[in-house]
Amino acid sequence: MKSVDVLPIEDPNTGLNFFLNGDADLMMDKGMIPNTVVDQLQGEPWFHTAPFLGTYFTRFNCEEGPFTDPRVRRAFAMAIDKKRITEKITKLGEVVADGFVPPGAGQGYESPAGLPYDVEKARALMKDAGYEGGAGFPLIRYLYINKPIETHIAVELQNMWKDALGVTVALHKQEQKVWLTSMKQLDYDLCRSSWVGDYNDPNTFLDMFVTGGGNNRTGWSSADYDGYIAAAAAEPDPAKRNAIFQKAESLLVAEEAAVLPIYYYVGVQFYHPEKLGGVQTNLLDEHPFRAMFWK
């Protein structure tokens, strides 16, 4: 392999046609899979998927508006049937996310229990917060990226929150660069988000949400959480370190619900294994071209 041509394609149908027509030998962007044909593609010998360290989630704006109240955040989290999203929309075998840290991150780490899908409890939390049946709840915006599958997920979330809590969520899509700026500036109420681990350890997911962290982007702040992350960094014993991280993750996802995990990503690769070698599924979803070769 003397050179690699990378083709900049944004439309999923165009990308799939490039691969099927032989104009592309490898496709690795899960966002380039047309949602309407996922069922047909999964049986093909060139269609490959495997879990990797990535989480799809929703951020709450904890700095202003109704989501300053953790009861409201927990209610919104418990009103979501995550299986409906993975089985009806994404359909790539994603595992619904109970916690924020994906399985396999670090030696022996397991996420603590998150918030269950419980509409009645969600409604009770909204009533306790002063919004019984959605009465008096302000119009809020869900910010997401302008891509077809993101629109499908946004509509599904919008409907679930309406049906379960009686609230109206306006959908607001932006191009990716604008969306990223809006998220950094906390110019949202709810925001489509994702995170892929930089290395195989719980810390790469959990240290995001320390007070003032550059990747926090929720406005949420907790002295207890900051203390847990600092304590984990200073703890040499792996088992004790994992236990500290579990306390931090439970606080983040279940007690305070600053974020709403939805599912763990799977990596996707389109290639013909009898022709192209060196493409190996792995937790970090890294596929260096230097390792690939023609058979």
PDB file of N, CA and C in Angstrom, residues 84-122:
ATOM      1  N   ARG A  84     -35.866   1.673  23.127  1.00  0.00           N
ATOM      2  CA  ARG A  84     -36.581   2.130  21.935  1.00  0.00           C
ATOM      3  C   ARG A  84     -35.645   2.822  20.957  1.00  0.00           C
ATOM      4  N   ILE A  85     -34.637   3.503  21.489  1.00  0.00           N
ATOM      5  CA  ILE A  85     -33.693   4.206  20.627  1.00  0.00           C
ATOM      6  C   ILE A  85     -32.736   3.230  19.956  1.00  0.00           C
ATOM      7  N   THR A  86     -32.185   2.287  20.733  1.00  0.00           N
ATOM      8  CA  THR A  86     -31.219   1.354  20.151  1.00  0.00           C
ATOM      9  C   THR A  86     -31.890   0.332  19.235  1.00  0.00           C
ATOM     10  N   GLU A  87     -33.117  -0.065  19.552  1.00  0.00           N
ATOM     11  CA  GLU A  87     -33.786  -1.091  18.746  1.00  0.00           C
ATOM     12  C   GLU A  87     -34.558  -0.512  17.564  1.00  0.00           C
ATOM     13  N   LYS A  88     -35.041   0.715  17.703  1.00  0.00           N
ATOM     14  CA  LYS A  88     -35.862   1.305  16.652  1.00  0.00           C
ATOM     15  C   LYS A  88     -35.072   2.214  15.716  1.00  0.00           C
ATOM     16  N   ILE A  89     -34.003   2.845  16.236  1.00  0.00           N
ATOM     17  CA  ILE A  89     -33.311   3.872  15.444  1.00  0.00           C
ATOM     18  C   ILE A  89     -31.877   3.459  15.095  1.00  0.00           C
ATOM     19  N   THR A  90     -31.031   3.267  16.099  1.00  0.00           N
ATOM     20  CA  THR A  90     -29.614   3.016  15.791  1.00  0.00           C
ATOM     21  C   THR A  90     -29.395   1.612  15.248  1.00  0.00           C
ATOM     22  N   LYS A  91     -29.939   0.604  15.903  1.00  0.00           N
ATOM     23  CA  LYS A  91     -30.032  -0.778  15.391  1.00  0.00           C
ATOM     24  C   LYS A  91     -28.706  -1.427  15.023  1.00  0.00           C
ATOM     25  N   LEU A  92     -27.630  -1.049  15.723  1.00  0.00           N
ATOM     26  CA  LEU A  92     -26.330  -1.637  15.429  1.00  0.00           C
ATOM     27  C   LEU A  92     -25.842  -2.553  16.554  1.00  0.00           C
ATOM     28  N   GLY A  93     -26.749  -2.909  17.459  1.00  0.00           N
ATOM     29  CA  GLY A  93     -26.358  -3.764  18.571  1.00  0.00           C
ATOM     30  C   GLY A  93     -25.802  -2.999  19.753  1.00  0.00           C
ATOM     31  N   GLU A  94     -26.077  -1.692  19.812  1.00  0.00           N
ATOM     32  CA  GLU A  94     -25.602  -0.901  20.946  1.00  0.00           C
ATOM     33  C   GLU A  94     -26.239  -1.396  22.251  1.00  0.00           C
ATOM     34  N   VAL A  95     -25.476  -1.305  23.330  1.00  0.00           N
ATOM     35  CA  VAL A  95     -25.982  -1.643  24.659  1.00  0.00           C
ATOM     36  C   VAL A  95     -26.476  -0.361  25.312  1.00  0.00           C
ATOM     37  N   VAL A  96     -27.677  -0.400  25.877  1.00  0.00           N
ATOM     38  CA  VAL A  96     -28.194   0.804  26.542  1.00  0.00           C
ATOM     39  C   VAL A  96     -27.285   1.134  27.722  1.00  0.00           C
ATOM     40  N   ALA A  97     -27.098   2.403  27.965  1.00  0.00           N
ATOM     41  CA  ALA A  97     -26.135   2.862  28.971  1.00  0.00           C
ATOM     42  C   ALA A  97     -26.830   3.060  30.315  1.00  0.00           C
ATOM     43  N   ASP A  98     -26.431   2.251  31.280  1.00  0.00           N
ATOM     44  CA  ASP A  98     -26.914   2.434  32.648  1.00  0.00           C
ATOM     45  C   ASP A  98     -26.066   3.490  33.340  1.00  0.00           C
ATOM     46  N   GLY A  99     -24.750   3.402  33.145  1.00  0.00           N
ATOM     47  CA  GLY A  99     -23.828   4.393  33.674  1.00  0.00           C
ATOM     48  C   GLY A  99     -23.230   5.215  32.558  1.00  0.00           C
ATOM     49  N   PHE A 100     -22.229   5.997  32.906  1.00  0.00           N
ATOM     50  CA  PHE A 100     -21.586   6.841  31.910  1.00  0.00           C
ATOM     51  C   PHE A 100     -20.340   6.195  31.324  1.00  0.00           C
ATOM     52  N   VAL A 101     -19.657   5.385  32.121  1.00  0.00           N
ATOM     53  CA  VAL A 101     -18.418   4.738  31.677  1.00  0.00           C
ATOM     54  C   VAL A 101     -18.758   3.437  30.951  1.00  0.00           C
ATOM     55  N   PRO A 102     -18.307   3.255  29.715  1.00  0.00           N
ATOM     56  CA  PRO A 102     -18.629   2.030  28.970  1.00  0.00           C
ATOM     57  C   PRO A 102     -17.979   0.796  29.582  1.00  0.00           C
ATOM     58  N   PRO A 103     -18.547  -0.376  29.347  1.00  0.00           N
ATOM     59  CA  PRO A 103     -17.925  -1.623  29.814  1.00  0.00           C
ATOM     60  C   PRO A 103     -16.528  -1.785  29.223  1.00  0.00           C
ATOM     61  N   GLY A 104     -15.619  -2.308  30.030  1.00  0.00           N
ATOM     62  CA  GLY A 104     -14.266  -2.566  29.557  1.00  0.00           C
ATOM     63  C   GLY A 104     -13.275  -1.468  29.825  1.00  0.00           C
ATOM     64  N   ALA A 105     -13.740  -0.374  30.425  1.00  0.00           N
ATOM     65  CA  ALA A 105     -12.835   0.747  30.693  1.00  0.00           C
ATOM     66  C   ALA A 105     -12.037   0.476  31.963  1.00  0.00           C
ATOM     67  N   GLY A 106     -10.785   0.154  31.811  1.00  0.00           N
ATOM     68  CA  GLY A 106      -9.939  -0.082  32.968  1.00  0.00           C
ATOM     69  C   GLY A 106     -10.037  -1.499  33.493  1.00  0.00           C
ATOM     70  N   GLN A 107      -9.120  -1.877  34.332  1.00  0.00           N
ATOM     71  CA  GLN A 107      -9.068  -3.233  34.861  1.00  0.00           C
ATOM     72  C   GLN A 107     -10.109  -3.442  35.955  1.00  0.00           C
ATOM     73  N   GLY A 108     -11.113  -4.234  35.624  1.00  0.00           N
ATOM     74  CA  GLY A 108     -12.097  -4.615  36.621  1.00  0.00           C
ATOM     75  C   GLY A 108     -13.119  -3.561  36.987  1.00  0.00           C
ATOM     76  N   TYR A 109     -13.172  -2.449  36.264  1.00  0.00           N
ATOM     77  CA  TYR A 109     -14.130  -1.410  36.644  1.00  0.00           C
ATOM     78  C   TYR A 109     -15.521  -1.748  36.122  1.00  0.00           C
ATOM     79  N   GLU A 110     -16.517  -1.574  36.973  1.00  0.00           N
ATOM     80  CA  GLU A 110     -17.918  -1.748  36.602  1.00  0.00           C
ATOM     81  C   GLU A 110     -18.702  -0.535  37.079  1.00  0.00           C
ATOM     82  N   SER A 111     -19.495   0.026  36.180  1.00  0.00           N
ATOM     83  CA  SER A 111     -20.292   1.193  36.556  1.00  0.00           C
ATOM     84  C   SER A 111     -21.356   0.820  37.586  1.00  0.00           C
ATOM     85  N   PRO A 112     -21.640   1.701  38.544  1.00  0.00           N
ATOM     86  CA  PRO A 112     -22.724   1.457  39.489  1.00  0.00           C
ATOM     87  C   PRO A 112     -24.070   1.624  38.795  1.00  0.00           C
ATOM     88  N   ALA A 113     -25.122   1.195  39.456  1.00  0.00           N
ATOM     89  CA  ALA A 113     -26.460   1.305  38.880  1.00  0.00           C
ATOM     90  C   ALA A 113     -26.818   2.767  38.643  1.00  0.00           C
ATOM     91  N   GLY A 114     -27.401   3.015  37.473  1.00  0.00           N
ATOM     92  CA  GLY A 114     -27.877   4.355  37.156  1.00  0.00           C
ATOM     93  C   GLY A 114     -29.355   4.489  37.479  1.00  0.00           C
ATOM     94  N   LEU A 115     -30.031   5.386  36.772  1.00  0.00           N
ATOM     95  CA  LEU A 115     -31.456   5.589  36.993  1.00  0.00           C
ATOM     96  C   LEU A 115     -32.258   4.658  36.082  1.00  0.00           C
ATOM     97  N   PRO A 116     -33.263   3.986  36.606  1.00  0.00           N
ATOM     98  CA  PRO A 116     -34.055   3.072  35.782  1.00  0.00           C
ATOM     99  C   PRO A 116     -35.079   3.822  34.933  1.00  0.00           C
ATOM    100  N   TYR A 117     -35.624   3.124  33.956  1.00  0.00           N
ATOM    101  CA  TYR A 117     -36.747   3.650  33.188  1.00  0.00           C
ATOM    102  C   TYR A 117     -37.998   3.455  34.038  1.00  0.00           C
ATOM    103  N   ASP A 118     -38.563   4.538  34.547  1.00  0.00           N
ATOM    104  CA  ASP A 118     -39.685   4.457  35.482  1.00  0.00           C
ATOM    105  C   ASP A 118     -40.536   5.722  35.321  1.00  0.00           C
ATOM    106  N   VAL A 119     -41.536   5.631  34.467  1.00  0.00           N
ATOM    107  CA  VAL A 119     -42.354   6.799  34.143  1.00  0.00           C
ATOM    108  C   VAL A 119     -43.108   7.309  35.367  1.00  0.00           C
ATOM    109  N   GLU A 120     -43.647   6.407  36.182  1.00  0.00           N
ATOM    110  CA  GLU A 120     -44.412   6.840  37.354  1.00  0.00           C
ATOM    111  C   GLU A 120     -43.526   7.603  38.331  1.00  0.00           C
ATOM    112  N   LYS A 121     -42.323   7.108  38.552  1.00  0.00           N
ATOM    113  CA  LYS A 121     -41.396   7.811  39.446  1.00  0.00           C
ATOM    114  C   LYS A 121     -40.996   9.157  38.835  1.00  0.00           C
ATOM    115  N   ALA A 122     -40.829   9.179  37.518  1.00  0.00           N
ATOM    116  CA  ALA A 122     -40.483  10.433  36.843  1.00  0.00           C
ATOM    117  C   ALA A 122     -41.592  11.467  37.023  1.00  0.00           C
TER     118      ALA A 122
END
